[in-house]
Amino acid sequence: MSDNHLGSHGPEAGAAAPQQSTGLLSRINAPIARAGMYLSVSGLLVIVIVVFYQVFGRYVLNSSPTWTENLALVLILYVTLIGAAVGVRDAGHIGMDSLLVMLPDRTREAIELVIHVLVAVFGIAMAYNGWILGASVGTVKIPNLGLPEVVRYVPLIASGVLIVSFSIEHIIALLRGEEVVPSWN
């Protein structure tokens, strides 16, 4: 859901837009989300370099490096899961705004509240299950990298925790009649 669009497009379009959330959680989450996005973009660039090196090694050097595929797969987990968590904070995920803007303000806000609570529950499930799965493979090593298998589950746990924090931020802002400003503003 794009909370940042709902304030000025509801049934009462002439009503004042919600003020920006300036609470403690917003001041903490904004730089974390920004850092997460920088990390995701940097990870994406590293993936491009690693895959380019793999292709170069295979077709030019005729000796494909064995570690590149596993590293790219691990990095994809970090890029997508951390990026998805930031998408929750910045309301960049898929939503049904076109239906919500037609509803009365109170109904729309109640539905938004339920959605944020459900997203937080999903984040808790991600973090919990990531922890359980990571603990079950903690001593196993990733072939060709020598890293513990648990590094594949760290982004799942981190993303789950971030999603919970970002959802709580949205819930607090919604209850206060405020709007969470995306971290890229």
PDB file of C-alpha atoms in Angstrom:
ATOM      1  CA  MET A   1       0.000   0.000   0.000  1.00  0.00           C
ATOM      2  CA  SER A   2       1.264   3.417  -0.761  1.00  0.00           C
ATOM      3  CA  ASP A   3       0.436   5.409   2.331  1.00  0.00           C
ATOM      4  CA  ASN A   4       2.200   8.398   0.841  1.00  0.00           C
ATOM      5  CA  HIS A   5      -0.448   8.664  -1.874  1.00  0.00           C
ATOM      6  CA  LEU A   6      -3.565   8.183   0.198  1.00  0.00           C
ATOM      7  CA  GLY A   7      -3.566  11.455   2.110  1.00  0.00           C
ATOM      8  CA  SER A   8      -4.380  13.661  -0.874  1.00  0.00           C
ATOM      9  CA  HIS A   9      -6.464  11.311  -3.015  1.00  0.00           C
ATOM     10  CA  GLY A  10      -9.170  10.144  -0.632  1.00  0.00           C
ATOM     11  CA  PRO A  11     -12.823  11.070  -0.816  1.00  0.00           C
ATOM     12  CA  GLU A  12     -12.033  14.338   0.887  1.00  0.00           C
ATOM     13  CA  ALA A  13      -9.324  15.428  -1.554  1.00  0.00           C
ATOM     14  CA  GLY A  14      -9.575  18.985  -0.297  1.00  0.00           C
ATOM     15  CA  ALA A  15      -8.644  17.903   3.240  1.00  0.00           C
ATOM     16  CA  ALA A  16      -5.184  18.677   4.503  1.00  0.00           C
ATOM     17  CA  ALA A  17      -2.573  16.003   3.864  1.00  0.00           C
ATOM     18  CA  PRO A  18      -1.337  14.151   6.949  1.00  0.00           C
ATOM     19  CA  GLN A  19       1.739  15.634   8.537  1.00  0.00           C
ATOM     20  CA  GLN A  20       5.044  13.831   8.338  1.00  0.00           C
ATOM     21  CA  SER A  21       5.910  11.350  11.048  1.00  0.00           C
ATOM     22  CA  THR A  22       8.758  12.701  13.185  1.00  0.00           C
ATOM     23  CA  GLY A  23       8.604  10.198  16.046  1.00  0.00           C
ATOM     24  CA  LEU A  24      11.604   8.399  17.488  1.00  0.00           C
ATOM     25  CA  LEU A  25      10.973   5.257  15.449  1.00  0.00           C
ATOM     26  CA  SER A  26      10.825   7.298  12.236  1.00  0.00           C
ATOM     27  CA  ARG A  27      14.102   9.023  13.092  1.00  0.00           C
ATOM     28  CA  ILE A  28      15.690   5.607  13.688  1.00  0.00           C
ATOM     29  CA  ASN A  29      14.103   3.755  10.761  1.00  0.00           C
ATOM     30  CA  ALA A  30      14.735   6.367   8.053  1.00  0.00           C
ATOM     31  CA  PRO A  31      18.557   6.103   8.109  1.00  0.00           C
ATOM     32  CA  ILE A  32      18.367   2.317   8.550  1.00  0.00           C
ATOM     33  CA  ALA A  33      16.132   2.051   5.475  1.00  0.00           C
ATOM     34  CA  ARG A  34      18.420   4.366   3.515  1.00  0.00           C
ATOM     35  CA  ALA A  35      21.469   2.277   4.501  1.00  0.00           C
ATOM     36  CA  GLY A  36      19.575  -0.894   3.577  1.00  0.00           C
ATOM     37  CA  MET A  37      18.841   0.471   0.143  1.00  0.00           C
ATOM     38  CA  TYR A  38      22.452   1.549  -0.363  1.00  0.00           C
ATOM     39  CA  LEU A  39      23.514  -1.938   0.722  1.00  0.00           C
ATOM     40  CA  SER A  40      21.069  -3.538  -1.722  1.00  0.00           C
ATOM     41  CA  VAL A  41      22.219  -1.364  -4.618  1.00  0.00           C
ATOM     42  CA  SER A  42      25.873  -2.046  -3.760  1.00  0.00           C
ATOM     43  CA  GLY A  43      25.129  -5.771  -3.558  1.00  0.00           C
ATOM     44  CA  LEU A  44      23.487  -5.626  -6.957  1.00  0.00           C
ATOM     45  CA  LEU A  45      26.617  -4.022  -8.405  1.00  0.00           C
ATOM     46  CA  VAL A  46      28.794  -6.716  -6.812  1.00  0.00           C
ATOM     47  CA  ILE A  47      26.519  -9.400  -8.308  1.00  0.00           C
ATOM     48  CA  VAL A  48      27.002  -7.861 -11.761  1.00  0.00           C
ATOM     49  CA  ILE A  49      30.781  -7.833 -11.278  1.00  0.00           C
ATOM     50  CA  VAL A  50      30.874 -11.423  -9.982  1.00  0.00           C
ATOM     51  CA  VAL A  51      28.720 -12.743 -12.825  1.00  0.00           C
ATOM     52  CA  PHE A  52      30.763 -10.778 -15.370  1.00  0.00           C
ATOM     53  CA  TYR A  53      33.925 -12.323 -13.912  1.00  0.00           C
ATOM     54  CA  GLN A  54      32.358 -15.781 -14.161  1.00  0.00           C
ATOM     55  CA  VAL A  55      31.431 -15.261 -17.825  1.00  0.00           C
ATOM     56  CA  PHE A  56      34.871 -13.765 -18.561  1.00  0.00           C
ATOM     57  CA  GLY A  57      36.551 -16.712 -16.880  1.00  0.00           C
ATOM     58  CA  ARG A  58      34.444 -19.251 -18.722  1.00  0.00           C
ATOM     59  CA  TYR A  59      34.637 -17.815 -22.239  1.00  0.00           C
ATOM     60  CA  VAL A  60      37.884 -15.843 -22.296  1.00  0.00           C
ATOM     61  CA  LEU A  61      40.159 -17.613 -19.809  1.00  0.00           C
ATOM     62  CA  ASN A  62      38.535 -20.998 -20.462  1.00  0.00           C
ATOM     63  CA  SER A  63      38.605 -21.579 -16.700  1.00  0.00           C
ATOM     64  CA  SER A  64      35.399 -20.687 -14.907  1.00  0.00           C
ATOM     65  CA  PRO A  65      35.878 -19.728 -11.253  1.00  0.00           C
ATOM     66  CA  THR A  66      34.021 -22.167  -9.013  1.00  0.00           C
ATOM     67  CA  TRP A  67      33.026 -19.736  -6.254  1.00  0.00           C
ATOM     68  CA  THR A  68      31.229 -17.093  -8.336  1.00  0.00           C
ATOM     69  CA  GLU A  69      27.864 -18.813  -8.687  1.00  0.00           C
ATOM     70  CA  ASN A  70      27.506 -19.520  -4.958  1.00  0.00           C
ATOM     71  CA  LEU A  71      28.558 -15.983  -4.051  1.00  0.00           C
ATOM     72  CA  ALA A  72      26.061 -14.494  -6.512  1.00  0.00           C
ATOM     73  CA  LEU A  73      23.279 -16.652  -5.046  1.00  0.00           C
ATOM     74  CA  VAL A  74      24.091 -15.547  -1.499  1.00  0.00           C
ATOM     75  CA  LEU A  75      24.234 -11.899  -2.559  1.00  0.00           C
ATOM     76  CA  ILE A  76      20.853 -12.185  -4.290  1.00  0.00           C
ATOM     77  CA  LEU A  77      19.329 -13.159  -0.951  1.00  0.00           C
ATOM     78  CA  TYR A  78      20.748 -10.057   0.717  1.00  0.00           C
ATOM     79  CA  VAL A  79      19.761  -7.720  -2.115  1.00  0.00           C
ATOM     80  CA  THR A  80      16.188  -8.945  -2.454  1.00  0.00           C
ATOM     81  CA  LEU A  81      15.307  -9.437   1.207  1.00  0.00           C
ATOM     82  CA  ILE A  82      16.799  -6.190   2.506  1.00  0.00           C
ATOM     83  CA  GLY A  83      15.373  -4.333  -0.506  1.00  0.00           C
ATOM     84  CA  ALA A  84      11.937  -5.854   0.194  1.00  0.00           C
ATOM     85  CA  ALA A  85      12.091  -4.695   3.821  1.00  0.00           C
ATOM     86  CA  VAL A  86      12.915  -1.165   2.685  1.00  0.00           C
ATOM     87  CA  GLY A  87      10.014  -1.432   0.250  1.00  0.00           C
ATOM     88  CA  VAL A  88       7.711  -2.075   3.203  1.00  0.00           C
ATOM     89  CA  ARG A  89       8.868   1.124   4.909  1.00  0.00           C
ATOM     90  CA  ASP A  90       8.771   3.258   1.791  1.00  0.00           C
ATOM     91  CA  ALA A  91       5.401   1.780   0.736  1.00  0.00           C
ATOM     92  CA  GLY A  92       6.944   0.518  -2.468  1.00  0.00           C
ATOM     93  CA  HIS A  93       5.295  -2.876  -2.332  1.00  0.00           C
ATOM     94  CA  ILE A  94       2.258  -3.977  -4.281  1.00  0.00           C
ATOM     95  CA  GLY A  95      -0.955  -2.479  -3.009  1.00  0.00           C
ATOM     96  CA  MET A  96      -4.550  -1.890  -3.931  1.00  0.00           C
ATOM     97  CA  ASP A  97      -4.554   1.889  -3.621  1.00  0.00           C
ATOM     98  CA  SER A  98      -7.144   2.318  -6.334  1.00  0.00           C
ATOM     99  CA  LEU A  99      -9.717   0.477  -4.217  1.00  0.00           C
ATOM    100  CA  LEU A 100      -8.737   2.050  -0.900  1.00  0.00           C
ATOM    101  CA  VAL A 101      -8.972   5.655  -2.076  1.00  0.00           C
ATOM    102  CA  MET A 102     -12.651   5.148  -2.835  1.00  0.00           C
ATOM    103  CA  LEU A 103     -13.444   4.189   0.762  1.00  0.00           C
ATOM    104  CA  PRO A 104     -14.338   6.607   3.558  1.00  0.00           C
ATOM    105  CA  ASP A 105     -11.324   7.739   5.611  1.00  0.00           C
ATOM    106  CA  ARG A 106     -12.152   5.706   8.733  1.00  0.00           C
ATOM    107  CA  THR A 107     -12.707   2.491   6.778  1.00  0.00           C
ATOM    108  CA  ARG A 108      -9.555   3.033   4.741  1.00  0.00           C
ATOM    109  CA  GLU A 109      -7.502   3.687   7.886  1.00  0.00           C
ATOM    110  CA  ALA A 110      -8.914   0.570   9.580  1.00  0.00           C
ATOM    111  CA  ILE A 111      -7.985  -1.561   6.556  1.00  0.00           C
ATOM    112  CA  GLU A 112      -4.516   0.004   6.426  1.00  0.00           C
ATOM    113  CA  LEU A 113      -4.062  -0.775  10.124  1.00  0.00           C
ATOM    114  CA  VAL A 114      -5.029  -4.416   9.566  1.00  0.00           C
ATOM    115  CA  ILE A 115      -2.651  -4.637   6.615  1.00  0.00           C
ATOM    116  CA  HIS A 116       0.280  -3.235   8.624  1.00  0.00           C
ATOM    117  CA  VAL A 117      -0.443  -5.644  11.477  1.00  0.00           C
ATOM    118  CA  LEU A 118      -0.539  -8.586   9.041  1.00  0.00           C
ATOM    119  CA  VAL A 119       2.718  -7.457   7.438  1.00  0.00           C
ATOM    120  CA  ALA A 120       4.305  -7.237  10.922  1.00  0.00           C
ATOM    121  CA  VAL A 121       3.106 -10.772  11.711  1.00  0.00           C
ATOM    122  CA  PHE A 122       4.653 -11.919   8.429  1.00  0.00           C
ATOM    123  CA  GLY A 123       7.928 -10.216   9.432  1.00  0.00           C
ATOM    124  CA  ILE A 124       7.879 -12.023  12.775  1.00  0.00           C
ATOM    125  CA  ALA A 125       7.360 -15.339  10.972  1.00  0.00           C
ATOM    126  CA  MET A 126      10.260 -14.544   8.624  1.00  0.00           C
ATOM    127  CA  ALA A 127      12.647 -13.709  11.463  1.00  0.00           C
ATOM    128  CA  TYR A 128      11.601 -16.658  13.613  1.00  0.00           C
ATOM    129  CA  ASN A 129      11.758 -19.250  10.860  1.00  0.00           C
ATOM    130  CA  GLY A 130      14.989 -17.795   9.500  1.00  0.00           C
ATOM    131  CA  TRP A 131      16.477 -18.201  12.979  1.00  0.00           C
ATOM    132  CA  ILE A 132      15.285 -21.808  13.236  1.00  0.00           C
ATOM    133  CA  LEU A 133      16.544 -22.703   9.750  1.00  0.00           C
ATOM    134  CA  GLY A 134      19.857 -20.915  10.285  1.00  0.00           C
ATOM    135  CA  ALA A 135      20.433 -22.708  13.575  1.00  0.00           C
ATOM    136  CA  SER A 136      19.764 -26.058  11.915  1.00  0.00           C
ATOM    137  CA  VAL A 137      22.547 -25.575   9.343  1.00  0.00           C
ATOM    138  CA  GLY A 138      24.978 -23.512  11.409  1.00  0.00           C
ATOM    139  CA  THR A 139      27.867 -25.966  11.126  1.00  0.00           C
ATOM    140  CA  VAL A 140      27.479 -26.756   7.415  1.00  0.00           C
ATOM    141  CA  LYS A 141      29.763 -24.915   4.980  1.00  0.00           C
ATOM    142  CA  ILE A 142      28.741 -23.471   1.616  1.00  0.00           C
ATOM    143  CA  PRO A 143      30.655 -25.342  -1.114  1.00  0.00           C
ATOM    144  CA  ASN A 144      33.405 -23.312  -2.824  1.00  0.00           C
ATOM    145  CA  LEU A 145      33.003 -20.379  -0.417  1.00  0.00           C
ATOM    146  CA  GLY A 146      33.936 -21.918   2.911  1.00  0.00           C
ATOM    147  CA  LEU A 147      31.366 -19.734   4.670  1.00  0.00           C
ATOM    148  CA  PRO A 148      28.894 -21.233   7.111  1.00  0.00           C
ATOM    149  CA  GLU A 149      25.500 -21.994   5.576  1.00  0.00           C
ATOM    150  CA  VAL A 150      23.934 -19.676   8.165  1.00  0.00           C
ATOM    151  CA  VAL A 151      24.945 -16.650   6.043  1.00  0.00           C
ATOM    152  CA  ARG A 152      22.087 -17.578   3.717  1.00  0.00           C
ATOM    153  CA  TYR A 153      19.605 -17.075   6.580  1.00  0.00           C
ATOM    154  CA  VAL A 154      20.962 -13.832   8.040  1.00  0.00           C
ATOM    155  CA  PRO A 155      19.148 -11.672   5.449  1.00  0.00           C
ATOM    156  CA  LEU A 156      15.884 -13.513   6.161  1.00  0.00           C
ATOM    157  CA  ILE A 157      16.199 -12.744   9.878  1.00  0.00           C
ATOM    158  CA  ALA A 158      17.334  -9.151   9.303  1.00  0.00           C
ATOM    159  CA  SER A 159      14.576  -8.531   6.773  1.00  0.00           C
ATOM    160  CA  GLY A 160      11.960  -9.936   9.137  1.00  0.00           C
ATOM    161  CA  VAL A 161      13.134  -7.708  11.992  1.00  0.00           C
ATOM    162  CA  LEU A 162      13.197  -4.663   9.709  1.00  0.00           C
ATOM    163  CA  ILE A 163       9.720  -5.422   8.371  1.00  0.00           C
ATOM    164  CA  VAL A 164       8.378  -5.610  11.930  1.00  0.00           C
ATOM    165  CA  SER A 165      10.042  -2.313  12.854  1.00  0.00           C
ATOM    166  CA  PHE A 166       8.854  -0.579   9.692  1.00  0.00           C
ATOM    167  CA  SER A 167       5.308  -1.930  10.132  1.00  0.00           C
ATOM    168  CA  ILE A 168       5.193  -0.683  13.727  1.00  0.00           C
ATOM    169  CA  GLU A 169       6.347   2.707  12.465  1.00  0.00           C
ATOM    170  CA  HIS A 170       3.470   2.757   9.960  1.00  0.00           C
ATOM    171  CA  ILE A 171       0.969   1.675  12.628  1.00  0.00           C
ATOM    172  CA  ILE A 172       2.083   4.428  15.020  1.00  0.00           C
ATOM    173  CA  ALA A 173       2.001   7.036  12.249  1.00  0.00           C
ATOM    174  CA  LEU A 174      -1.452   5.887  11.154  1.00  0.00           C
ATOM    175  CA  LEU A 175      -2.810   6.086  14.704  1.00  0.00           C
ATOM    176  CA  ARG A 176      -1.371   9.605  15.056  1.00  0.00           C
ATOM    177  CA  GLY A 177      -2.755  10.732  11.711  1.00  0.00           C
ATOM    178  CA  GLU A 178       0.760  11.105  10.313  1.00  0.00           C
ATOM    179  CA  GLU A 179       2.486   9.824   7.214  1.00  0.00           C
ATOM    180  CA  VAL A 180       5.778   7.934   6.982  1.00  0.00           C
ATOM    181  CA  VAL A 181       8.042   9.776   4.578  1.00  0.00           C
ATOM    182  CA  PRO A 182      10.021   7.481   2.279  1.00  0.00           C
ATOM    183  CA  SER A 183      13.714   7.402   3.113  1.00  0.00           C
ATOM    184  CA  TRP A 184      14.647   8.630  -0.363  1.00  0.00           C
ATOM    185  CA  ASN A 185      13.001  12.046   0.157  1.00  0.00           C
TER     186      ASN A 185
END
